[in-house]
Amino acid sequence: MNQSSADGARRTRAPQNLEREESQLWRLILLFMVLLAAGFAALAWERLESLPFHLGPAAIGVLILSILLAAYAYGRRREVGELKVLLQDLQQHVGAAPSEEQLDQLNELIARSQRSFKELIDSFDDAACAMSLDGTLRTVNKSVSLLLGLPYTQIVGKKFTDFLEEPSRSVLEAGLPRFLERRHWAGNIRVRLKDNPGALYFDCVLNGILKGGEVVGVSVLGRDVTEQHEKELRFTELFETLQEGAYFSNPEGKLLDANPALVSILGYANREELLAVDPSQLNFDSSQPPMLGRAPGDQGGVRAREITLRKKDGSAAVFLDSSRAVWDSAGKLIRYQGTLIDITERRKLERQLQQQEEFRRRLLESFPDLILVIDLADRYTFVSSRVRDSLGREPEDLLGKKISAAEDQSPELLALYKEVVSGAKSFGAAEYAARHRDGSWRTMRATASQLFDAESRLAGVIMSVRDITMEKKLEQQIVQSERLAAMGAMIGGVAHELNNPLTSILGVSELLQDSQTTEAAHKQVGILQQQARRAAEIVQNLTYFSRPPASGKIRASLAEIIERTLNLHAYALRKNNIAVDFLPQPGLPQVEADPHQLMQVFLNLILNAEQAIREVRERGTLRIRLGSSDNSVWASFRDDGPGIPAEIVGNIFDPFYTTKRPGRGTGLGLSICKAVMKEHNGTIDVANAPDGGAIFTVTMKAASAAGQGA
Ligand code: ADP
């Protein structure tokens, strides 16, 4: 009886113990899993958030997955429930030792449950194991056996130090008292397997396995984060060693982190000092919103801009900011991250260069000569703006053009370029004619020398060009007046010698004409006399030219003198169909002049115009205008003849220069005009009218001005 009641008590105690232990086991597992998941989520959250791939939700996913797994495991409890019912049945209805069949059934259920549990922990990708406090491995999942490369049976029962070089037993022992107290630990562990030098990193959660309230073992769940850890390491190394500044800032512009380069560029002693600086203090321009924060109207995204920050010493540092905004999963802007490239020096250099360039530009502009640079391919690569004054052209008209292909190109300039660029001469000069935009020709003098680049290689030719048209004109005038003086002396002698024989010829021919009886002889002597008179006229002109009669200058009006000359010549003009358009412009100042000499000048101009017109047409017009400017009075004679070809313009004032048929011109008319005008301190100039015809202009000082000058 006692025996059987003791048996019965044992039978009822066994299921109770079983139930308690089983439910304790389940609770432990569930708690363990949820703790693991929550621990992992908490641990991984911040790190995942800081990664640029928005992995935050992954932690939540893991937590949810764990809860689902826990629910699944909880469901499996039902199987154990069946086992319980079976046991109770056995106890209640049989009241004796279970049958063989029942025991098999029971064993099978237990085995099934164990398999399910094993399958469950094997399904974890993370390494999971349980070990006793002395480091003996009690159970491991498939991930551990894969990691160690050994089957389950060769691992369980061994010490973890049999497989791992690191962490060493001593390290773990050092942390054991604290663990026993807290019964939980979470963090990163560096693991090195035996015979494998490569380090692995595991993000671990350790929980105490309790028995009767005492910690008897440790459950470990570890996630291999080696790859992530290496990425982090690489990132940290990059951040720390980058030569450019790198930063993280919040939307208010406060620096959250800065690399050593940025700390040093901004002149701070260390990172902490820089991070403590108020955002507005980082601004060089304090009236602006914080530079590293969100600007008004900034929609986030990528920023590429130039900003100026204030260094610790108050000076300005110019940066190229390449950064982007980072949002959280709810779409809220949480920070900016990017690099700051210090371009202060570059900007300074650019400013200096700009100033130098400006100086160079002004220097060249204020230089009196035109500067040209021609490269080795004979193209103009630089033309100073002086080209506007000297040739009325824009630098762009020449830039890029070939010197050999330029409009109105000058052979002398091309030859000079070739000479210098070929190295035949390192320096040279030449005079050449260049056409001004207004159509006139200018005489230029170019000096050229070789131009070298920074590597001292020949890069082209630099020329300095000066407009010497005026100088040339003056030079020619001097030459001409010297020539005139020399010729005057010679002509004076010749004229004197010719005068006497001519006077005799004229006298004798007059006597002869009277004594001629036949008509034919009378006519022939007439011709003789006519030619002798013409010769005498030439001689008189020559005498005048060599030694102008002492002038009797009086105050006279140009208009009046012209009028008188026209009257004298009116018949011939009419006969030759030359209309005179004379506008005597009343109220002009008088001039100090010898009226006879001036009449000689005007007569020459009228005769020349008449002859020029008759050369090309039957009738024409001579237009005479008067005017005054700046204390001078001028008279212009414009005909509608053929004008004067450019190539002879320089010669027409030379004595004996004529284009007329022999017998028609002496070539003395204009040289006499020139001499007379010189005698009167005046000038005579020629130009061609745009619509053809020549314009001769005589200019003299107004009488009052002349009087003052004398
Ligand atoms: P001449 O009249 O005897 O030839 P000038 O000294 O008066 O000598 O003139 C020199 C040259 O100037 C002339 O031969 C002529 O070719 C040119 N010339 C002068 N006046 C005119 C004019 N009005 N139109 C065209 N050519 C002119």
XYZ file of C-alpha atoms and ligand atoms in Angstrom:
737
model
C 0.000 0.000 0.000
C 2.754 2.379 1.029
C 4.768 1.266 -1.914
C 1.903 1.859 -4.315
C 1.006 5.287 -2.861
C 4.677 6.257 -3.024
C 4.697 5.152 -6.654
C 1.522 7.089 -7.353
C 3.007 10.212 -5.768
C 6.133 9.780 -7.868
C 3.972 9.345 -10.988
C 2.030 12.561 -10.332
C 5.223 14.439 -9.367
C 7.009 13.386 -12.570
C 4.529 15.054 -15.011
C 4.345 18.112 -12.765
C 8.127 18.480 -12.801
C 8.126 17.789 -16.491
C 5.481 20.423 -17.097
C 7.258 22.973 -14.941
C 10.599 22.340 -16.549
C 9.151 22.328 -19.994
C 7.211 25.543 -19.582
C 10.271 27.093 -17.934
C 12.291 25.968 -20.901
C 9.766 27.469 -23.333
C 9.540 30.708 -21.431
C 13.298 30.880 -21.389
C 13.543 30.257 -25.109
C 10.851 32.764 -25.963
C 12.281 35.353 -23.627
C 15.728 34.599 -24.938
C 14.614 35.086 -28.515
C 12.679 38.276 -27.935
C 15.560 39.620 -25.850
C 17.982 38.682 -28.572
C 15.894 40.316 -31.217
C 15.234 43.419 -29.122
C 18.937 43.579 -28.223
C 19.951 43.225 -31.789
C 17.425 45.825 -32.929
C 18.629 48.284 -30.309
C 22.242 47.643 -31.130
C 21.964 47.646 -34.847
C 19.514 50.553 -35.057
C 21.980 53.394 -34.690
C 24.613 51.845 -36.853
C 22.215 50.912 -39.604
C 20.726 54.412 -39.483
C 24.137 55.946 -39.980
C 24.718 53.888 -43.092
C 23.698 55.672 -46.264
C 21.379 52.784 -47.435
C 18.404 53.351 -45.064
C 18.842 49.983 -43.334
C 17.018 51.104 -40.175
C 13.893 49.114 -41.032
C 16.036 45.921 -41.224
C 16.382 45.946 -37.432
C 12.628 46.210 -37.039
C 12.300 43.353 -39.560
C 14.557 41.166 -37.460
C 12.531 41.951 -34.350
C 9.267 41.092 -36.089
C 10.798 37.893 -37.473
C 11.874 36.888 -33.974
C 8.402 37.489 -32.596
C 6.941 35.390 -35.405
C 9.434 32.632 -34.675
C 8.541 32.823 -31.010
C 4.882 32.485 -31.953
C 5.768 29.498 -34.088
C 7.696 27.938 -31.264
C 4.861 28.602 -28.937
C 2.628 26.685 -31.331
C 4.943 23.727 -31.075
C 4.121 23.624 -27.400
C 0.926 22.001 -28.360
C 2.801 18.899 -29.295
C 4.349 18.845 -25.885
C 0.794 19.378 -24.574
C -0.202 16.161 -26.293
C 2.703 14.447 -24.568
C 1.507 15.759 -21.280
C -2.013 14.534 -21.834
C -0.628 11.163 -22.786
C 1.412 11.008 -19.628
C -1.524 12.005 -17.490
C -3.639 9.371 -19.207
C -1.012 6.864 -18.449
C -0.968 7.846 -14.815
C -4.666 8.121 -14.364
C -5.995 5.204 -16.357
C -3.306 2.642 -16.266
C -1.837 3.423 -12.871
C 1.086 1.296 -13.818
C 4.293 1.513 -15.793
C 3.590 2.668 -19.358
C 3.397 0.131 -22.021
C 6.156 -0.341 -24.552
C 4.006 1.229 -27.228
C 3.243 4.236 -25.100
C 6.925 4.664 -24.286
C 7.797 4.528 -28.015
C 5.106 7.060 -28.709
C 6.495 9.214 -25.941
C 10.065 8.852 -27.175
C 9.020 9.666 -30.677
C 7.212 12.807 -29.538
C 10.255 13.912 -27.526
C 12.550 13.216 -30.477
C 10.198 15.108 -32.787
C 10.135 18.056 -30.440
C 13.909 18.037 -30.117
C 14.240 17.855 -33.877
C 11.886 20.800 -34.275
C 13.859 22.767 -31.752
C 17.118 21.861 -33.427
C 15.661 22.748 -36.819
C 14.539 26.027 -35.393
C 17.935 27.077 -34.060
C 19.625 25.646 -37.148
C 17.471 27.881 -39.274
C 19.169 30.911 -37.735
C 21.763 32.479 -39.996
C 23.406 33.816 -36.890
C 25.701 31.637 -34.816
C 23.995 30.348 -31.678
C 25.398 28.207 -28.909
C 25.018 27.414 -25.261
C 27.943 26.659 -22.986
C 28.580 26.022 -19.379
C 30.479 28.503 -17.277
C 33.710 26.569 -17.683
C 33.480 27.109 -21.456
C 32.237 23.643 -22.444
C 29.995 23.858 -25.475
C 26.636 22.268 -24.716
C 24.887 22.895 -27.963
C 25.646 24.757 -31.205
C 23.622 25.470 -34.298
C 24.453 24.763 -37.910
C 26.016 28.200 -38.426
C 28.602 27.450 -35.721
C 29.416 24.085 -37.201
C 29.761 25.684 -40.656
C 31.973 28.388 -39.220
C 34.254 25.864 -37.525
C 34.023 23.443 -40.432
C 33.257 20.532 -38.065
C 30.202 18.355 -37.512
C 28.023 18.993 -34.495
C 29.237 15.893 -32.702
C 32.868 17.047 -32.842
C 32.023 20.360 -31.295
C 29.576 19.643 -28.511
C 31.288 18.701 -25.290
C 34.547 20.457 -26.207
C 35.786 23.731 -24.763
C 35.335 26.809 -26.972
C 39.064 27.521 -26.501
C 39.727 24.326 -28.466
C 38.482 26.165 -31.555
C 39.147 29.813 -30.916
C 42.397 31.711 -30.568
C 40.511 34.789 -29.617
C 38.738 35.751 -27.372
C 41.014 34.003 -24.914
C 39.731 32.346 -21.832
C 41.408 34.941 -19.607
C 39.526 37.770 -21.297
C 36.227 36.037 -20.721
C 37.118 35.140 -17.147
C 37.889 38.768 -16.440
C 34.374 39.758 -17.503
C 32.645 36.801 -15.831
C 31.886 38.301 -12.384
C 30.137 41.269 -13.993
C 28.210 38.970 -16.318
C 27.065 36.759 -13.447
C 25.777 39.823 -11.749
C 23.934 41.260 -14.768
C 23.223 37.964 -16.583
C 23.259 39.792 -19.878
C 25.861 41.312 -22.132
C 25.706 42.631 -25.636
C 28.442 43.999 -27.845
C 30.995 43.336 -30.565
C 33.479 40.515 -30.134
C 36.605 40.018 -32.212
C 37.008 36.333 -33.037
C 40.007 34.515 -34.450
C 39.721 30.829 -35.262
C 42.639 28.534 -34.616
C 44.884 28.149 -37.672
C 43.269 31.177 -39.288
C 44.875 34.575 -38.773
C 41.966 36.563 -40.228
C 39.846 38.287 -37.617
C 36.065 38.011 -37.655
C 33.692 40.362 -35.893
C 30.483 39.221 -34.244
C 27.734 41.350 -32.874
C 26.807 39.216 -29.834
C 24.092 38.945 -27.231
C 24.980 36.812 -24.214
C 22.352 35.712 -21.743
C 22.777 33.700 -18.556
C 21.177 30.208 -18.461
C 19.556 29.920 -15.082
C 18.936 26.879 -13.003
C 17.236 27.366 -9.685
C 17.951 31.107 -9.890
C 21.660 30.492 -10.425
C 23.565 31.179 -13.645
C 24.828 27.791 -14.814
C 25.643 28.608 -18.390
C 25.675 31.178 -21.159
C 23.599 31.333 -24.312
C 25.322 33.157 -27.136
C 23.766 34.548 -30.290
C 26.254 36.187 -32.597
C 25.837 37.872 -35.965
C 28.802 37.966 -38.308
C 29.372 41.660 -38.932
C 32.924 41.296 -40.288
C 32.075 42.825 -43.652
C 30.219 45.725 -42.115
C 33.006 46.197 -39.591
C 35.611 46.303 -42.345
C 33.518 48.800 -44.264
C 33.267 50.909 -41.164
C 36.994 50.629 -40.643
C 37.682 51.671 -44.203
C 35.220 54.521 -43.931
C 36.766 55.704 -40.664
C 40.242 55.507 -42.128
C 39.130 57.476 -45.177
C 37.387 60.088 -43.057
C 40.408 60.473 -40.805
C 43.061 60.595 -43.516
C 41.258 62.608 -46.209
C 43.198 65.715 -47.219
C 39.957 67.544 -47.905
C 37.682 68.548 -45.087
C 34.763 66.164 -44.461
C 31.806 66.899 -42.253
C 28.396 65.944 -40.977
C 26.107 68.769 -39.948
C 22.515 69.019 -38.801
C 19.886 71.094 -40.631
C 20.621 73.976 -38.258
C 24.215 74.039 -39.472
C 25.789 72.613 -36.328
C 28.764 70.391 -37.028
C 28.089 66.841 -35.846
C 31.466 65.531 -36.902
C 34.501 66.830 -38.750
C 37.649 65.090 -39.918
C 41.139 66.158 -38.797
C 41.770 67.933 -42.127
C 38.791 70.258 -41.600
C 39.789 70.862 -37.981
C 43.235 71.931 -39.094
C 42.073 74.025 -42.088
C 39.764 75.989 -39.826
C 42.598 76.422 -37.335
C 41.092 74.636 -34.327
C 43.154 72.651 -31.841
C 40.987 69.546 -31.971
C 37.695 68.115 -33.116
C 35.904 68.773 -29.837
C 36.773 72.468 -29.964
C 35.433 72.762 -33.518
C 32.271 70.782 -32.815
C 31.494 73.067 -29.883
C 31.452 76.174 -32.123
C 28.089 77.831 -32.674
C 26.886 77.477 -36.315
C 26.623 81.240 -36.821
C 30.222 81.668 -35.683
C 31.360 79.490 -38.554
C 29.924 82.021 -40.978
C 32.335 84.585 -42.334
C 29.433 86.807 -43.256
C 27.417 86.875 -40.047
C 24.362 88.348 -41.790
C 23.878 85.059 -43.683
C 22.068 82.013 -42.267
C 24.453 79.247 -41.038
C 26.442 78.089 -44.041
C 26.439 74.370 -43.217
C 22.727 74.269 -42.400
C 19.642 74.269 -44.488
C 19.405 77.456 -46.506
C 15.979 79.058 -46.899
C 14.254 77.460 -49.859
C 16.803 74.615 -49.956
C 14.970 71.439 -50.886
C 17.867 69.271 -49.763
C 19.454 66.915 -52.256
C 22.913 67.493 -53.630
C 24.792 70.749 -52.970
C 27.786 71.905 -54.997
C 28.636 75.484 -54.165
C 31.297 77.890 -53.028
C 31.073 79.032 -49.411
C 33.179 81.203 -47.166
C 33.690 80.090 -43.558
C 35.350 81.915 -40.700
C 38.522 80.360 -39.337
C 39.254 80.374 -35.637
C 41.549 83.389 -36.109
C 38.698 85.288 -37.815
C 40.137 85.106 -41.332
C 38.123 83.831 -44.275
C 38.475 80.394 -45.830
C 36.840 79.738 -49.186
C 35.579 76.190 -49.749
C 34.009 74.186 -52.500
C 31.190 72.405 -50.675
C 30.060 69.102 -52.238
C 27.490 67.636 -49.925
C 24.146 65.920 -49.859
C 21.191 65.824 -47.584
C 20.167 62.688 -45.643
C 16.557 62.017 -44.731
C 15.067 59.565 -42.238
C 12.426 56.968 -43.205
C 9.687 59.508 -42.443
C 11.168 61.902 -45.009
C 12.552 64.325 -42.444
C 15.887 65.974 -43.234
C 18.267 64.786 -40.548
C 21.678 65.956 -41.685
C 24.034 67.087 -44.403
C 27.256 65.226 -45.164
C 30.002 66.027 -47.595
C 33.431 67.405 -48.290
C 34.851 70.916 -48.140
C 37.771 71.586 -50.478
C 39.852 74.555 -49.413
C 40.149 76.868 -52.435
C 41.237 79.990 -50.549
C 44.704 79.917 -52.097
C 43.329 79.162 -55.532
C 40.924 82.099 -55.321
C 43.745 84.336 -54.077
C 45.924 83.292 -56.997
C 43.066 83.814 -59.405
C 42.563 87.325 -58.044
C 46.265 88.043 -58.381
C 46.219 86.706 -61.921
C 43.204 88.843 -62.720
C 44.994 91.898 -61.363
C 48.092 91.049 -63.367
C 45.984 90.506 -66.431
C 44.249 93.841 -65.872
C 47.618 95.539 -65.394
C 48.950 93.942 -68.574
C 45.826 94.967 -70.478
C 46.065 98.566 -69.299
C 49.787 98.649 -69.992
C 49.244 97.514 -73.554
C 46.350 99.894 -74.043
C 48.306 102.879 -72.845
C 51.323 101.869 -74.924
C 51.636 104.233 -77.906
C 52.416 101.422 -80.349
C 50.157 98.711 -81.633
C 51.278 95.319 -80.300
C 50.808 92.211 -82.419
C 51.642 88.618 -81.593
C 51.802 86.100 -84.417
C 52.190 82.412 -83.666
C 54.256 79.822 -85.502
C 51.326 79.042 -87.785
C 51.438 82.729 -88.835
C 48.133 83.565 -87.123
C 47.465 86.685 -85.089
C 47.058 85.504 -81.492
C 47.128 88.916 -79.881
C 46.207 92.348 -81.208
C 46.206 95.270 -78.782
C 43.226 97.577 -78.747
C 45.394 100.387 -80.173
C 44.518 98.928 -83.565
C 41.277 100.916 -83.241
C 43.158 104.213 -83.282
C 45.841 103.332 -85.764
C 43.836 101.395 -88.372
C 40.213 101.969 -87.315
C 39.768 98.220 -86.889
C 38.704 95.948 -84.032
C 41.239 93.435 -82.636
C 38.703 90.708 -83.527
C 39.032 91.653 -87.202
C 42.588 90.307 -87.109
C 42.600 87.739 -84.290
C 42.920 84.174 -85.543
C 43.530 85.357 -89.118
C 46.667 84.454 -91.008
C 49.103 87.263 -91.568
C 49.594 85.980 -95.107
C 45.866 85.901 -95.796
C 44.960 89.252 -94.259
C 43.043 91.717 -96.382
C 45.471 94.275 -97.925
C 48.331 92.193 -96.574
C 51.676 93.780 -96.819
C 54.580 91.842 -98.327
C 57.077 93.783 -96.182
C 55.323 92.749 -92.951
C 55.121 89.129 -94.056
C 58.809 89.146 -94.994
C 59.723 90.606 -91.598
C 57.675 87.920 -89.814
C 59.318 85.154 -91.860
C 62.761 86.517 -91.249
C 62.286 86.620 -87.470
C 60.301 83.394 -87.065
C 62.813 81.430 -89.130
C 65.591 82.624 -86.841
C 67.419 84.379 -89.700
C 67.196 87.413 -87.420
C 66.110 87.527 -83.808
C 65.147 91.151 -84.187
C 64.129 93.185 -87.225
C 62.265 96.229 -88.478
C 60.345 97.129 -91.601
C 58.167 99.860 -93.023
C 54.974 98.927 -94.757
C 51.732 100.407 -95.996
C 48.511 99.450 -94.218
C 45.037 100.458 -95.197
C 42.921 102.273 -92.594
C 39.264 101.298 -92.393
C 38.425 104.725 -93.898
C 40.260 103.621 -97.041
C 43.354 105.798 -96.608
C 46.796 104.277 -96.640
C 49.017 104.659 -93.588
C 52.714 104.179 -93.374
C 53.629 101.884 -90.473
C 56.948 100.916 -88.994
C 57.079 97.476 -87.340
C 59.825 96.188 -85.099
C 59.689 92.462 -84.488
C 61.413 90.071 -82.152
C 61.123 86.401 -81.299
C 58.677 85.387 -78.583
C 59.395 82.410 -76.334
C 57.042 80.343 -74.194
C 57.496 79.296 -70.548
C 59.760 76.409 -71.631
C 61.941 78.831 -73.618
C 60.732 77.392 -76.888
C 60.058 79.719 -79.793
C 56.326 80.452 -79.745
C 56.013 83.143 -82.379
C 56.848 86.754 -83.123
C 55.916 89.877 -81.193
C 55.705 93.131 -83.101
C 55.433 96.698 -82.035
C 53.915 98.785 -84.800
C 53.866 102.597 -85.022
C 51.948 104.792 -87.421
C 54.614 106.987 -89.051
C 52.400 108.517 -91.744
C 52.867 112.038 -90.363
C 56.607 111.620 -89.891
C 56.901 110.366 -93.435
C 54.912 113.277 -94.791
C 57.106 115.754 -92.945
C 60.185 113.941 -94.126
C 58.944 114.102 -97.702
C 58.139 117.772 -97.336
C 61.650 118.482 -96.144
C 63.133 116.480 -98.989
C 60.872 118.258 -101.431
C 61.682 121.752 -100.219
C 65.397 120.924 -100.324
C 64.940 119.648 -103.844
C 63.007 122.778 -104.760
C 65.715 125.030 -103.371
C 68.431 123.204 -105.322
C 66.415 123.226 -108.521
C 65.437 126.851 -107.994
C 69.088 127.882 -108.016
C 69.804 125.878 -111.154
C 66.660 126.967 -112.965
C 67.327 130.622 -112.094
C 70.661 130.387 -113.958
C 69.176 128.590 -116.962
C 66.264 131.058 -117.215
C 68.605 133.968 -117.105
C 70.704 132.466 -119.902
C 67.637 131.753 -122.027
C 66.046 135.154 -121.515
C 68.528 137.091 -123.686
C 68.385 134.832 -126.789
C 64.594 134.697 -126.477
C 64.304 138.499 -126.334
C 66.414 138.668 -129.528
C 64.276 135.962 -131.227
C 61.081 137.827 -130.358
C 62.416 141.214 -131.522
C 63.845 139.844 -134.764
C 60.725 137.794 -135.513
C 58.534 140.921 -135.140
C 60.764 142.780 -137.593
C 60.716 139.784 -139.929
C 56.930 139.501 -139.879
C 56.502 143.080 -141.070
C 58.882 142.484 -143.981
C 57.219 139.274 -145.247
C 55.377 139.552 -148.498
C 53.965 136.128 -149.076
C 51.096 134.784 -147.053
C 52.932 131.531 -146.282
C 56.066 133.254 -145.006
C 53.940 135.624 -142.927
C 52.196 132.642 -141.311
C 55.421 130.793 -140.604
C 56.998 133.808 -138.912
C 53.741 134.091 -136.897
C 54.250 130.510 -135.666
C 57.858 131.341 -134.836
C 56.743 134.345 -132.853
C 53.995 132.372 -131.036
C 56.422 129.637 -129.984
C 59.010 132.202 -128.925
C 56.390 133.852 -126.711
C 55.457 130.527 -125.177
C 59.155 129.885 -124.493
C 59.429 133.361 -122.942
C 56.398 132.580 -120.778
C 58.060 129.372 -119.562
C 61.263 131.215 -118.843
C 59.299 133.824 -116.897
C 57.631 131.050 -114.906
C 61.010 129.506 -114.256
C 62.414 132.804 -113.065
C 59.394 133.238 -110.831
C 59.847 129.749 -109.479
C 63.504 130.211 -108.696
C 63.206 133.699 -107.338
C 59.605 134.744 -106.528
C 59.163 138.487 -106.921
C 59.388 140.398 -103.676
C 55.887 140.076 -102.404
C 53.763 143.075 -101.805
C 51.471 141.644 -99.200
C 48.296 143.446 -98.330
C 45.134 142.537 -96.496
C 42.937 140.956 -99.069
C 39.866 138.828 -99.372
C 40.328 135.340 -100.860
C 36.871 135.491 -102.399
C 37.757 138.702 -104.235
C 41.033 137.330 -105.602
C 39.300 134.156 -106.809
C 36.558 136.268 -108.401
C 39.127 138.337 -110.293
C 40.974 135.215 -111.470
C 37.721 133.668 -112.695
C 36.874 136.869 -114.580
C 40.252 136.824 -116.298
C 39.729 133.244 -117.389
C 35.938 133.356 -117.957
C 36.178 133.184 -121.740
C 38.333 130.066 -121.842
C 36.136 128.308 -119.296
C 33.028 129.057 -121.261
C 34.674 127.904 -124.470
C 35.622 124.620 -122.853
C 32.121 124.051 -121.385
C 33.275 124.250 -117.783
C 30.593 125.560 -115.472
C 31.851 127.291 -112.353
C 29.932 126.798 -109.140
C 31.465 129.459 -106.883
C 30.008 130.250 -103.442
C 31.839 133.352 -102.156
C 30.806 132.855 -98.470
C 30.513 136.412 -97.134
C 32.032 137.531 -93.810
C 35.200 135.430 -93.943
C 38.317 136.859 -92.349
C 40.799 138.527 -94.708
C 44.260 137.204 -95.380
C 47.656 138.832 -95.584
C 48.704 138.117 -99.165
C 50.200 139.233 -102.429
C 47.079 139.213 -104.680
C 49.131 138.702 -107.856
C 50.876 135.645 -106.524
C 47.619 134.190 -105.217
C 46.000 134.829 -108.604
C 48.842 132.807 -110.098
C 48.043 129.940 -107.714
C 44.296 129.991 -108.406
C 44.851 130.285 -112.137
C 47.044 127.205 -112.070
C 44.383 125.259 -110.163
C 41.633 126.410 -112.555
C 43.728 125.508 -115.608
C 44.595 122.081 -114.223
C 40.928 121.383 -113.435
C 39.900 122.484 -116.892
C 42.479 120.252 -118.545
C 41.650 117.282 -116.325
C 37.937 117.548 -117.128
C 38.559 117.935 -120.841
C 40.646 114.797 -120.806
C 37.655 112.647 -119.971
C 34.540 114.547 -121.035
C 33.144 117.378 -123.092
C 31.780 119.446 -120.227
C 32.159 119.601 -116.477
C 31.881 121.631 -113.319
C 34.448 123.324 -111.163
C 33.122 123.835 -107.660
C 34.853 126.459 -105.515
C 34.104 126.730 -101.802
C 35.454 128.955 -99.064
C 35.471 128.540 -95.340
C 37.299 129.308 -92.133
C 38.278 127.425 -89.021
C 40.651 128.001 -86.098
C 42.079 131.337 -87.294
C 42.546 130.087 -90.797
C 40.754 130.559 -94.093
C 40.588 127.975 -96.827
C 39.504 127.724 -100.436
C 38.826 124.396 -102.152
C 38.737 123.698 -105.900
C 36.884 120.542 -106.780
C 36.542 119.316 -110.321
C 34.703 116.341 -111.758
C 37.627 115.089 -113.771
C 39.317 111.704 -113.355
C 41.008 112.526 -110.037
C 44.621 111.745 -109.273
C 45.779 108.105 -109.163
C 47.082 107.134 -105.702
C 50.496 106.162 -107.054
C 51.272 109.643 -108.417
C 49.741 111.745 -105.629
C 53.120 111.968 -103.930
C 54.773 113.394 -107.072
C 52.441 116.030 -108.464
C 53.994 118.883 -106.478
C 57.457 117.997 -107.778
C 58.903 120.479 -110.307
C 58.633 119.202 -113.887
C 56.367 116.356 -112.908
C 53.638 116.162 -115.491
C 51.390 113.534 -116.972
C 50.336 115.791 -119.827
C 51.298 115.410 -123.453
C 54.563 117.097 -124.405
C 53.907 120.731 -125.146
C 50.784 120.876 -122.976
C 52.291 120.799 -119.512
C 55.526 121.968 -117.999
C 55.097 120.266 -114.611
C 55.782 123.579 -112.929
C 52.241 124.757 -112.073
C 51.762 122.934 -108.780
C 55.363 123.424 -107.663
C 54.918 127.176 -108.133
C 51.636 126.970 -106.158
C 53.488 125.174 -103.390
C 56.301 127.765 -103.354
C 53.801 130.640 -103.249
C 51.810 129.076 -100.431
C 54.990 128.451 -98.509
C 55.886 132.080 -98.994
C 52.478 132.944 -97.498
C 52.862 130.547 -94.528
C 50.001 128.593 -95.964
C 49.520 125.095 -97.364
C 48.173 123.443 -100.436
C 46.806 119.875 -100.191
C 45.214 117.472 -102.541
C 42.630 114.738 -102.048
C 40.352 112.737 -104.266
C 36.619 113.296 -103.995
C 34.684 110.131 -103.084
C 32.722 110.329 -106.350
C 35.829 111.010 -108.450
C 37.583 114.252 -109.313
C 40.362 116.067 -107.502
C 40.045 118.529 -104.636
C 42.861 121.049 -104.096
C 42.613 122.997 -100.853
C 44.560 126.159 -100.129
C 44.735 127.153 -96.452
C 46.096 130.422 -95.028
C 46.154 132.138 -91.686
C 43.422 134.676 -91.115
C 44.828 138.229 -91.241
C 44.397 139.071 -87.566
C 46.058 135.765 -86.492
C 48.790 136.254 -89.069
C 49.295 139.795 -87.779
C 49.679 138.498 -84.236
C 52.102 135.836 -85.394
C 54.304 138.359 -87.239
P 51.270 120.488 -115.404
O 49.902 120.997 -115.257
O 52.126 121.346 -116.286
O 51.342 119.040 -115.754
P 51.298 120.740 -112.617
O 52.391 120.855 -111.612
O 50.322 121.847 -112.613
O 51.957 120.590 -113.995
O 50.537 119.384 -112.438
C 51.271 118.219 -112.274
C 50.397 117.028 -112.555
O 49.377 116.970 -111.578
C 49.611 117.112 -113.848
O 50.372 116.661 -114.924
C 48.459 116.177 -113.575
O 48.846 114.844 -113.809
C 48.224 116.340 -112.119
N 47.078 117.240 -111.879
C 47.121 118.524 -111.480
N 45.863 118.982 -111.299
C 45.012 117.972 -111.580
C 43.594 117.824 -111.577
N 42.773 118.817 -111.242
N 43.085 116.612 -111.922
C 43.896 115.576 -112.237
N 45.232 115.648 -112.252
C 45.796 116.857 -111.941
